Coordinates of C-alpha atoms and ligand atoms in Angstrom, one line a residue:
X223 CA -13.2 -30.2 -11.2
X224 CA -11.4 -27.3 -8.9
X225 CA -9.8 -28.2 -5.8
X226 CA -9.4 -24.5 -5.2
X227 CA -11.6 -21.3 -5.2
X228 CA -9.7 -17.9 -5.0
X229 CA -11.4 -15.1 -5.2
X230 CA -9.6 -12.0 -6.0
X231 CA -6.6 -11.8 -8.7
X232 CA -4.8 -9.4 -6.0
X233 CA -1.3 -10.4 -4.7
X234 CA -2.6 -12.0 -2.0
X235 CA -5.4 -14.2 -4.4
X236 CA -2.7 -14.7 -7.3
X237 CA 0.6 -15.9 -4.6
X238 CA -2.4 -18.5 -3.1
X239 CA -3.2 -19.4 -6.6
X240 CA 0.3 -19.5 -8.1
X241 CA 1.9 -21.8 -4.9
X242 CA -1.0 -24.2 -5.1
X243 CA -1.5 -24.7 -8.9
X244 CA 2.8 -25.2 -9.2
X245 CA 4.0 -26.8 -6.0
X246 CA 0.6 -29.3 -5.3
X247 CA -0.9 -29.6 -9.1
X248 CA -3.9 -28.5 -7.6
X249 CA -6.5 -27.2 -10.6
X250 CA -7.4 -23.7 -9.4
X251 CA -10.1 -20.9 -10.3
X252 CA -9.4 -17.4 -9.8
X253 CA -12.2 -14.9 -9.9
X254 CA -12.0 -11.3 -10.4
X255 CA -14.8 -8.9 -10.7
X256 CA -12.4 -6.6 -12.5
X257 CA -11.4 -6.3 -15.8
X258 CA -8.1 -6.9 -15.1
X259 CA -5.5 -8.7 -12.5
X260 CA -3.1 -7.3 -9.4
X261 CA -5.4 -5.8 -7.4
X262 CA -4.7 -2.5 -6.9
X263 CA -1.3 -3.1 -7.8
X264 CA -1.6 -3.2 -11.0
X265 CA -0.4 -0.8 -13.8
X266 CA -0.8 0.3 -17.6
X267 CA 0.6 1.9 -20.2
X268 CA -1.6 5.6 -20.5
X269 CA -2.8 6.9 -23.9
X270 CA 0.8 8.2 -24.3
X271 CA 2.7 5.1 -23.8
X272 CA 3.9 6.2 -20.1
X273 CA 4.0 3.5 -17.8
X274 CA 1.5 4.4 -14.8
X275 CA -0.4 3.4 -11.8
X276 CA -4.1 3.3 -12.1
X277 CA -4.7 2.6 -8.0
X278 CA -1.9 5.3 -6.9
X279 CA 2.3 4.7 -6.7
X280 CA 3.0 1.3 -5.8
X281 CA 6.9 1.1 -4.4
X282 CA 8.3 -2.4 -3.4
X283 CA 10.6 -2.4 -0.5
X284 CA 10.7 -5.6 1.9
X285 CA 13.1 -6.8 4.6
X286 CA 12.1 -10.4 3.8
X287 CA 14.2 -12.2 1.5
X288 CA 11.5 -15.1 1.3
X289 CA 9.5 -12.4 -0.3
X290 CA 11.8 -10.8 -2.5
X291 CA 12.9 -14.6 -3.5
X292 CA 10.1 -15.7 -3.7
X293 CA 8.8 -12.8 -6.2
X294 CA 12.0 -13.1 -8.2
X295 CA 10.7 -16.2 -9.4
X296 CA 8.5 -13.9 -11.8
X297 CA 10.4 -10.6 -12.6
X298 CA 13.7 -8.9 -12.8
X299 CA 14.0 -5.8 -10.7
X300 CA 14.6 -2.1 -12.0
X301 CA 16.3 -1.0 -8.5
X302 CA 14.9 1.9 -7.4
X303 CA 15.0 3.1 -3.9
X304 CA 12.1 5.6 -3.4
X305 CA 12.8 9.6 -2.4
X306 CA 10.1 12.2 -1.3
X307 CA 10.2 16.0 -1.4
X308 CA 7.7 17.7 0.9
X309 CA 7.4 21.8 -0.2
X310 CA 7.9 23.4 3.3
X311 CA 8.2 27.2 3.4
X312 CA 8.2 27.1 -0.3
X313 CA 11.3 24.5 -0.5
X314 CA 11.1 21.1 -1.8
X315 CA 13.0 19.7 1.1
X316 CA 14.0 15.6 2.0
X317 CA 10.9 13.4 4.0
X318 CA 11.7 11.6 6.5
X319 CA 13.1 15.0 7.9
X320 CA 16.8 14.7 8.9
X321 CA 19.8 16.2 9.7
X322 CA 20.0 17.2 5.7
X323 CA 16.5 18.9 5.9
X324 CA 17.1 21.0 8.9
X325 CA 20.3 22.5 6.9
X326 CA 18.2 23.5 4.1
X327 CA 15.5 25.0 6.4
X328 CA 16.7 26.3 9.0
X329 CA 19.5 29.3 9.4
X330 CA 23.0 27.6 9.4
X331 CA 23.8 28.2 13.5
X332 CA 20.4 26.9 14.7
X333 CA 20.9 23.8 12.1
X334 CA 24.3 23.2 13.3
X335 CA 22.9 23.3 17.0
X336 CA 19.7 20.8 16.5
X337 CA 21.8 18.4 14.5
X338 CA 24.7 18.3 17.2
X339 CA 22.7 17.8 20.0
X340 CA 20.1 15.3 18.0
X341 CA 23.2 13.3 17.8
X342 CA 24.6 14.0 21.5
X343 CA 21.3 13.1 23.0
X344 CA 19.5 10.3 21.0
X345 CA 22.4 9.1 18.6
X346 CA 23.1 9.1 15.0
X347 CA 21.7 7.1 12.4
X348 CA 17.9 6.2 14.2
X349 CA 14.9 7.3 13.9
X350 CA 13.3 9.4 16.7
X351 CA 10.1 10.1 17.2
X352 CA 8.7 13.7 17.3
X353 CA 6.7 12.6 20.1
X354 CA 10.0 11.6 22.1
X355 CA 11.6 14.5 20.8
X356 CA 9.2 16.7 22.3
X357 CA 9.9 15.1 25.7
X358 CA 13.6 16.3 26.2
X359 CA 14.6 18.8 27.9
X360 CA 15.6 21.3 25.4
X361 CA 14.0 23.9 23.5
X362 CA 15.7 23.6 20.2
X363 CA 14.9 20.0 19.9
X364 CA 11.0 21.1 21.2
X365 CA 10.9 23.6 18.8
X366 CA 11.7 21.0 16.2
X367 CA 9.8 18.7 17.4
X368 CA 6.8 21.1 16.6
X369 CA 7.8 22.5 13.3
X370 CA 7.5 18.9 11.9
X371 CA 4.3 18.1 13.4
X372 CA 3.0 22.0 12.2
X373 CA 4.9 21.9 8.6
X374 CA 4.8 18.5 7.5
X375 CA 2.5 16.3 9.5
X376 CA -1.0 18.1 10.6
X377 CA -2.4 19.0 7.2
X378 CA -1.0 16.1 5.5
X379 CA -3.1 13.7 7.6
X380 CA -5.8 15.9 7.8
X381 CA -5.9 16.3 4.1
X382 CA -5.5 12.2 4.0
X383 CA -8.0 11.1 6.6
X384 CA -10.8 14.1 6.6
X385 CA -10.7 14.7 10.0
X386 CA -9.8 17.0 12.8
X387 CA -7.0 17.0 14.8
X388 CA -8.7 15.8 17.7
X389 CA -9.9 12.9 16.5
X390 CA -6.4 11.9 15.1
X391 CA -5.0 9.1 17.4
X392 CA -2.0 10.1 19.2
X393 CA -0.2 7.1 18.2
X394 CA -0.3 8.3 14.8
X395 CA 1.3 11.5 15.8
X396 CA 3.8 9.4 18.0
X397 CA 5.4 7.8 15.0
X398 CA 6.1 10.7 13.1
X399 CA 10.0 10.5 12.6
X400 CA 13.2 12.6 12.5
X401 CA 15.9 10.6 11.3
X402 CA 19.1 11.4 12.5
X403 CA 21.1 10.2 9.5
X404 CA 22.3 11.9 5.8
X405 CA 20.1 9.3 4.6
X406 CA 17.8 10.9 2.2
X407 CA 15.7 7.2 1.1
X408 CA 12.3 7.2 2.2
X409 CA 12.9 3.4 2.8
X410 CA 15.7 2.0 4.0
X411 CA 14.8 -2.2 3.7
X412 CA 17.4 -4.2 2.1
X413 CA 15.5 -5.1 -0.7
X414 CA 13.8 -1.9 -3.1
X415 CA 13.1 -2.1 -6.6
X416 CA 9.9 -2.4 -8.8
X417 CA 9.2 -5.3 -11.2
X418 CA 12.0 -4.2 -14.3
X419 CA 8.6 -4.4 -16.7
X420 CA 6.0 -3.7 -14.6
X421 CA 3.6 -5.0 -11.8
X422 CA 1.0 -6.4 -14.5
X423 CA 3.7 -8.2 -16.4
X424 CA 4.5 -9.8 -12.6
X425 CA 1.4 -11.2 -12.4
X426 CA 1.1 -12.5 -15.9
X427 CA 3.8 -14.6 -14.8
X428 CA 2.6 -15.9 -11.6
X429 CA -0.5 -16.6 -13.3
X430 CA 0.3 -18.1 -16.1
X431 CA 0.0 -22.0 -15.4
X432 CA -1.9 -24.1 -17.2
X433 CA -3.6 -24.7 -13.6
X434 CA -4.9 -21.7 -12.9
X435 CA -7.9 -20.9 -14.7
X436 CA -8.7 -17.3 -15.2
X437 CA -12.6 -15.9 -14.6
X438 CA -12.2 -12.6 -15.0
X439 CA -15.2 -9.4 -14.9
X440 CA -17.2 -11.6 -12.4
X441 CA -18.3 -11.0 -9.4
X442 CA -18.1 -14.2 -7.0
X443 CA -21.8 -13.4 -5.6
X444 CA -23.4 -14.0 -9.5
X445 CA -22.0 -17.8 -9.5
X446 CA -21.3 -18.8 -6.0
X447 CA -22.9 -19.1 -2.7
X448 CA -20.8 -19.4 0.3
X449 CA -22.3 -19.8 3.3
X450 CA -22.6 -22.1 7.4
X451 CA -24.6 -24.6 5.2
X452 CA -21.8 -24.7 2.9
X453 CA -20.8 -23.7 -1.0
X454 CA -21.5 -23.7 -4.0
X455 CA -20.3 -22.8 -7.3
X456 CA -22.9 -22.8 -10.4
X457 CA -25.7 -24.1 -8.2
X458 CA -23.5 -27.1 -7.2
X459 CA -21.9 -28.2 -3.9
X460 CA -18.1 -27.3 -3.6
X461 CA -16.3 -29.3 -1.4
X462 CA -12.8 -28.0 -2.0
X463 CA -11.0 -24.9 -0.4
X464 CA -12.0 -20.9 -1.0
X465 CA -9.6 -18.5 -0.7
X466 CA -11.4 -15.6 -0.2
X467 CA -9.5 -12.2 -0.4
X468 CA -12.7 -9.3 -1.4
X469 CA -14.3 -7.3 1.5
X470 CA -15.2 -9.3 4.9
X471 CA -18.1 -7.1 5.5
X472 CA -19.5 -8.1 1.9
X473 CA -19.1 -11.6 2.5
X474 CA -21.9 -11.1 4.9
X475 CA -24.3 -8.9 2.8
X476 CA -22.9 -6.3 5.8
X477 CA -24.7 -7.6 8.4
X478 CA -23.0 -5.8 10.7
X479 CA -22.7 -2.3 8.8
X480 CA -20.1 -1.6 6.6
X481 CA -17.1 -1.6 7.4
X482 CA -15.4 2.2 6.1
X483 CA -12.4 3.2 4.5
X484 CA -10.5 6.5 3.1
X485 CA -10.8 6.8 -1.0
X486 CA -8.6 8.7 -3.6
X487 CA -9.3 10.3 -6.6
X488 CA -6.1 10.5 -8.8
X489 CA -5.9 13.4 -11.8
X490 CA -3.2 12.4 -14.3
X491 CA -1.2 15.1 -16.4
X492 CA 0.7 14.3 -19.6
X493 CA 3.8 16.6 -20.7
X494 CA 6.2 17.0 -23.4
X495 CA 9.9 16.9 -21.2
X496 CA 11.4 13.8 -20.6
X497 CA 11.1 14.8 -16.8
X498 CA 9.0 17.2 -14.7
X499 CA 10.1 16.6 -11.2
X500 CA 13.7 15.9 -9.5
X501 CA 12.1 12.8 -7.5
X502 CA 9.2 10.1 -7.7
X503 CA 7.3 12.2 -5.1
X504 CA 6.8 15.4 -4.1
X505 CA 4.5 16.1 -1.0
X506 CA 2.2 19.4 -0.5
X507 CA 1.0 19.0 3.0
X508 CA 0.4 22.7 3.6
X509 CA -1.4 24.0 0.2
X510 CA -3.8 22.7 -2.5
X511 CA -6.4 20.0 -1.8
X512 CA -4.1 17.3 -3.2
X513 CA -1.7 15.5 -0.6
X514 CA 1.1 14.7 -3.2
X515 CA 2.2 14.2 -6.7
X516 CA 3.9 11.5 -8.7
X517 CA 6.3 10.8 -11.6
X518 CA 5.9 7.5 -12.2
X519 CA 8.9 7.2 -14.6
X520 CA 11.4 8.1 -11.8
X521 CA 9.4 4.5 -10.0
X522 CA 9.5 2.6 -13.0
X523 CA 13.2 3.6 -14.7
X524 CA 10.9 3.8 -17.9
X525 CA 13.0 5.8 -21.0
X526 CA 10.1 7.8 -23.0
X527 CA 10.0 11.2 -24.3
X528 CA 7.3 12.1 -22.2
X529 CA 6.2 12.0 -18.8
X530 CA 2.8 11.3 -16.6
X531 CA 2.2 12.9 -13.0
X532 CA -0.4 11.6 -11.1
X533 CA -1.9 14.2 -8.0
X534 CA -3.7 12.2 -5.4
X535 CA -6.7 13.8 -4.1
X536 CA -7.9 12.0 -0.7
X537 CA -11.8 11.5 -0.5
X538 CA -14.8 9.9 1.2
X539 CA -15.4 6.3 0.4
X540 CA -18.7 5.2 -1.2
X541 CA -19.7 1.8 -1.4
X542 CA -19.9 1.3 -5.3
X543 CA -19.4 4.8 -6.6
X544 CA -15.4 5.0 -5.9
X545 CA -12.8 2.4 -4.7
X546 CA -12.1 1.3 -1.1
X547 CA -8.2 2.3 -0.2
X548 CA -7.6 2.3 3.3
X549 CA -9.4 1.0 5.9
X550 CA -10.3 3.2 8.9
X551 CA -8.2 1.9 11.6
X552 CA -10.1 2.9 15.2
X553 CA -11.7 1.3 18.0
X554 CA -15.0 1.1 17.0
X555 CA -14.0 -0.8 13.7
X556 CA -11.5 -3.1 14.5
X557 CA -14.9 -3.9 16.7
X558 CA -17.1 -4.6 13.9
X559 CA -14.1 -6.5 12.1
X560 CA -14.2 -9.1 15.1
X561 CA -17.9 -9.3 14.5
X562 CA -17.2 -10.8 10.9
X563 CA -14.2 -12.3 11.8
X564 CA -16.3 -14.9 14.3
X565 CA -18.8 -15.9 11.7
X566 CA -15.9 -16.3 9.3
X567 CA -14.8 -18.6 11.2
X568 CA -18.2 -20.9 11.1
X569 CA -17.6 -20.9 7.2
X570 CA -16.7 -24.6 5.7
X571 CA -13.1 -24.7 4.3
X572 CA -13.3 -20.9 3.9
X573 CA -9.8 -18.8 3.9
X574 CA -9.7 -14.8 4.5
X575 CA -6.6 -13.5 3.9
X576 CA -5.5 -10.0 2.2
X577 CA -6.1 -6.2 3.1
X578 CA -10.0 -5.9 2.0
X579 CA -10.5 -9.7 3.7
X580 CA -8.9 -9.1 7.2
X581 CA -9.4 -5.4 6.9
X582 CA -5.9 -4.0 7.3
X583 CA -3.4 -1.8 5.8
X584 CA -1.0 -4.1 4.5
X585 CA 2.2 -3.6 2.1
X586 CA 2.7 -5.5 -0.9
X587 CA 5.9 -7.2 0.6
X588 CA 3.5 -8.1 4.1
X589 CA 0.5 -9.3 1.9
X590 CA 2.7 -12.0 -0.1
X591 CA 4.4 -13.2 3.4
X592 CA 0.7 -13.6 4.8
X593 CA -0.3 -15.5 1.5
X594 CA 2.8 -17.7 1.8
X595 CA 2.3 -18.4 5.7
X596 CA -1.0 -19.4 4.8
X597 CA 0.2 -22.0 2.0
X598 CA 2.6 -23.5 4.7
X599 CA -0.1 -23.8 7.0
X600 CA -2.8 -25.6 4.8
X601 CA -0.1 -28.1 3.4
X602 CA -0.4 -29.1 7.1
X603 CA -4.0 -29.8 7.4
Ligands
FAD807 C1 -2.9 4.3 -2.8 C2 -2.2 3.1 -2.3 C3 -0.8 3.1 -2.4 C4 -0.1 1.9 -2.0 N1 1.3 2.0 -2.1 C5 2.0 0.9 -1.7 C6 3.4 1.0 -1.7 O1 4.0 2.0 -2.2 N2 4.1 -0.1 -1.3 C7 3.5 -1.2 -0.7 O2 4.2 -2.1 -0.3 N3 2.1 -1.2 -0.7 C8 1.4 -0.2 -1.1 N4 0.0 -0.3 -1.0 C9 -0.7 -1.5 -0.5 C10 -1.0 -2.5 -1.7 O3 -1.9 -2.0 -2.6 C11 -1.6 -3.8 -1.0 O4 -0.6 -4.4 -0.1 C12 -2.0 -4.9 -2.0 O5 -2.7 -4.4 -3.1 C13 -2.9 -5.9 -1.2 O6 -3.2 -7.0 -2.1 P1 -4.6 -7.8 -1.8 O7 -4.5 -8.9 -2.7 O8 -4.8 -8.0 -0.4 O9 -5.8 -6.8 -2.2 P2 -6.2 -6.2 -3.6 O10 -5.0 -5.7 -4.4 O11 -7.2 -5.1 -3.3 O12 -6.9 -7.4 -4.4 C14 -8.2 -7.9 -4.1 C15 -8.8 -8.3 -5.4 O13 -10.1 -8.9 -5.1 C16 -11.0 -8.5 -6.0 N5 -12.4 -8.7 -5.5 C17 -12.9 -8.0 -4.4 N6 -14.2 -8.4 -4.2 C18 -14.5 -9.3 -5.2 C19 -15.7 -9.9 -5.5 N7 -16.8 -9.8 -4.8 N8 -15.7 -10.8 -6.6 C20 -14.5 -11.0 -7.3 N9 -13.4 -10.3 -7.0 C21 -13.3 -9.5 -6.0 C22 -10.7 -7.0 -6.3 O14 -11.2 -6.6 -7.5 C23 -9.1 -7.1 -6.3 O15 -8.6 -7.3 -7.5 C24 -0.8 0.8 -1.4 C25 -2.1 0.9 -1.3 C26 -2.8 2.0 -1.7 C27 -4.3 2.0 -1.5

């Protein structure tokens, strides 16, 4: 009856699910063990009526203009290009730090000095670095080098991972920017906006063909088997395609371990002003247990009379007591990753793709050109 299986209403289960059902008539079944579609991209109105994220701020940005094209097909845009505050010394000052945060933190002849010879030595409008910054020859640029790495970087990260700064991979450090430029976006892609009415509303639209048929608050384990000695759905062999996009390690009943990630707890504020903050989000990486806070209406271009913050507390994940967010990138995982990734292999018309299926941090505008490549590449089977 289905050709297709895709597990997970996400954006990398609905794009799957959307290209197949429209461009091959193929009869598709989605299923989602929430109550609800887009993955963690998806958003709701609050109690209030304000427009929020329930799995933290979502911001679109791509270089791709396949993706952006591709996702016009569902939504207009609200074009917003996404601006972050960090409080530094007790200013809200512009992340990525550039040549206009160094004015507003530093005395005017010491800012006058960095920014000159930021752009003498390493040019204007790129992004350097602190690691490479560190390297010249020259104590101002040093000494900026460290007060980024001090003031806006260490706790941040340590507040966001939960660990020590010894265990914090270098390479991390290493692409910690100053960006010589006036340029005060946090993104500077070519494309930037969020869907004009809302991620959820996206995903209605991509879902809504009379293909695609929704099961919704079911967990793929309590109806299928998937398995080396093949699938089945409802007790019954199923020949067609899976496109699997939950955990990889649960796919295996963790046979290997588990494989970790980071969680967040997010604490939500109401107030009676039509806005609270000057920008969408305002970073604290030096006090309070929260890593940052977020207007949503500045994201979404929403008009109300109030407003909803959201402050994102960073926390331990535990396998069904809060939600996986990021995965763990270090050696020793990306190890046990490979371990599922070979028996994934063995499966029978079986496709992994998305951030909880092939383990990895991906962005909204990455996960749909992943699920597009791997439409192109089953049409040539
Ligand atoms: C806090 C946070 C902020 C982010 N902000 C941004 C941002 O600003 N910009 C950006 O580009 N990206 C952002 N991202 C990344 C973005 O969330 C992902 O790129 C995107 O959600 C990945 O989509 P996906 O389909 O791979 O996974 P998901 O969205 O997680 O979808 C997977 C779906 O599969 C379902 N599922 C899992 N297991 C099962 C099962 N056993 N049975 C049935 N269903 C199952 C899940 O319920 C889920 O709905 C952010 C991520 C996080 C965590």
């Amino acid at each position: 009856m289905f050709d297709t299986i895709v597990i997970g209403a996400g954006y990398a289960g609905l794009v799957l699910a959307e290209r197949l059902a429209s461009q091959q008539n193929e009869q598709v079944l989605v299923i989602e063990q929430r109550r609800h579609i887009g993955g963690n991209a998806y958003d709701r109105f609050d109690t209030n009526g304000v427009l929020i994220h329930e799995y933290g701020p979502h911001i679109f940005h791509t270089r791709s203009k396949e993706v952006w094209d591709y996702l016009s097909l569902f939504t207009n845009w609200h074009y917003y290009e996404h601006k972050v505050l960090a409080k530094v010394d007790g200013k809200e000052v512009p992340i990525p730090f550039n040549l206009n945060t160094i004015e507003e933190v530093f005395t005017p002849a010491l800012a006058h000095r960095m920014q000159q010879k930021l752009v003498d030595l390493l040019g204007y409008n790129v992004k350097v670095p602190i690691l490479k910054l560190k390297e010249q020859d020259d104590e101002d640029l040093k000494f900026l080098a460290n007060y980024v790495y001090e003031k806006v970087f260490l706790n941040y990260t340590l507040k966001q991972w939960g660990i020590g700064p010894e265990e914090l991979d270098p390479t991390v450090t290493a692409r910690v920017p100053v960006y010589i430029s006036r340029d005060d976006r946090y993104f500077q892609d070519e494309y930037q906006g969020l869907p004009k009415f809302g991620y959820t509303e996206m995903f209605k639209a991509m879902s809504d063909h009379p293909n695609i048929h929704m099961l919704m608050n079911t967990r793929y384990q309590d109806i299928m088997d998937i398995g080396e000695e093949g699938n089945r759905l409802f007790g019954q062999f199923f020949e067609g395609k899976i496109i699997y996009t939950g955990m990889i390690d649960e796919l295996f009943g963790f046979c290997f371990g588990e494989l970790p990630y980071r969680s967040l707890r997010f604490e939500y504020d109401t107030y009676d002003t039509e806005y609270k903050q000057s920008v969408g989000q305002l970073n604290s990486p030096n006090s309070y247990d929260f890593t940052r806070i977020t207007e949503f209406k500045h994201l979404t271009g929403q008009q109300h009379p109030k407003t909803t913050l959201a402050r994102e507390y960073p926390q331990a994940y535990r396998s069904g007591e809060n939600t996986a967010y990021y995965p763990i990138i270090a050696e020793e995982n990306q190890k046990r990753y490979k371990q599922y990734k070979k028996r994934a292999a063995t499966l029978h018309n079986v496709h992994l793709v998305g951030r909880l299926a092939e383990y990895k941090y991906y962005n909204m505008d990455a996960v749909v050109a992943t699920a597009l490549k791997l439409y192109a590449k089953l049409q040539h089977k």
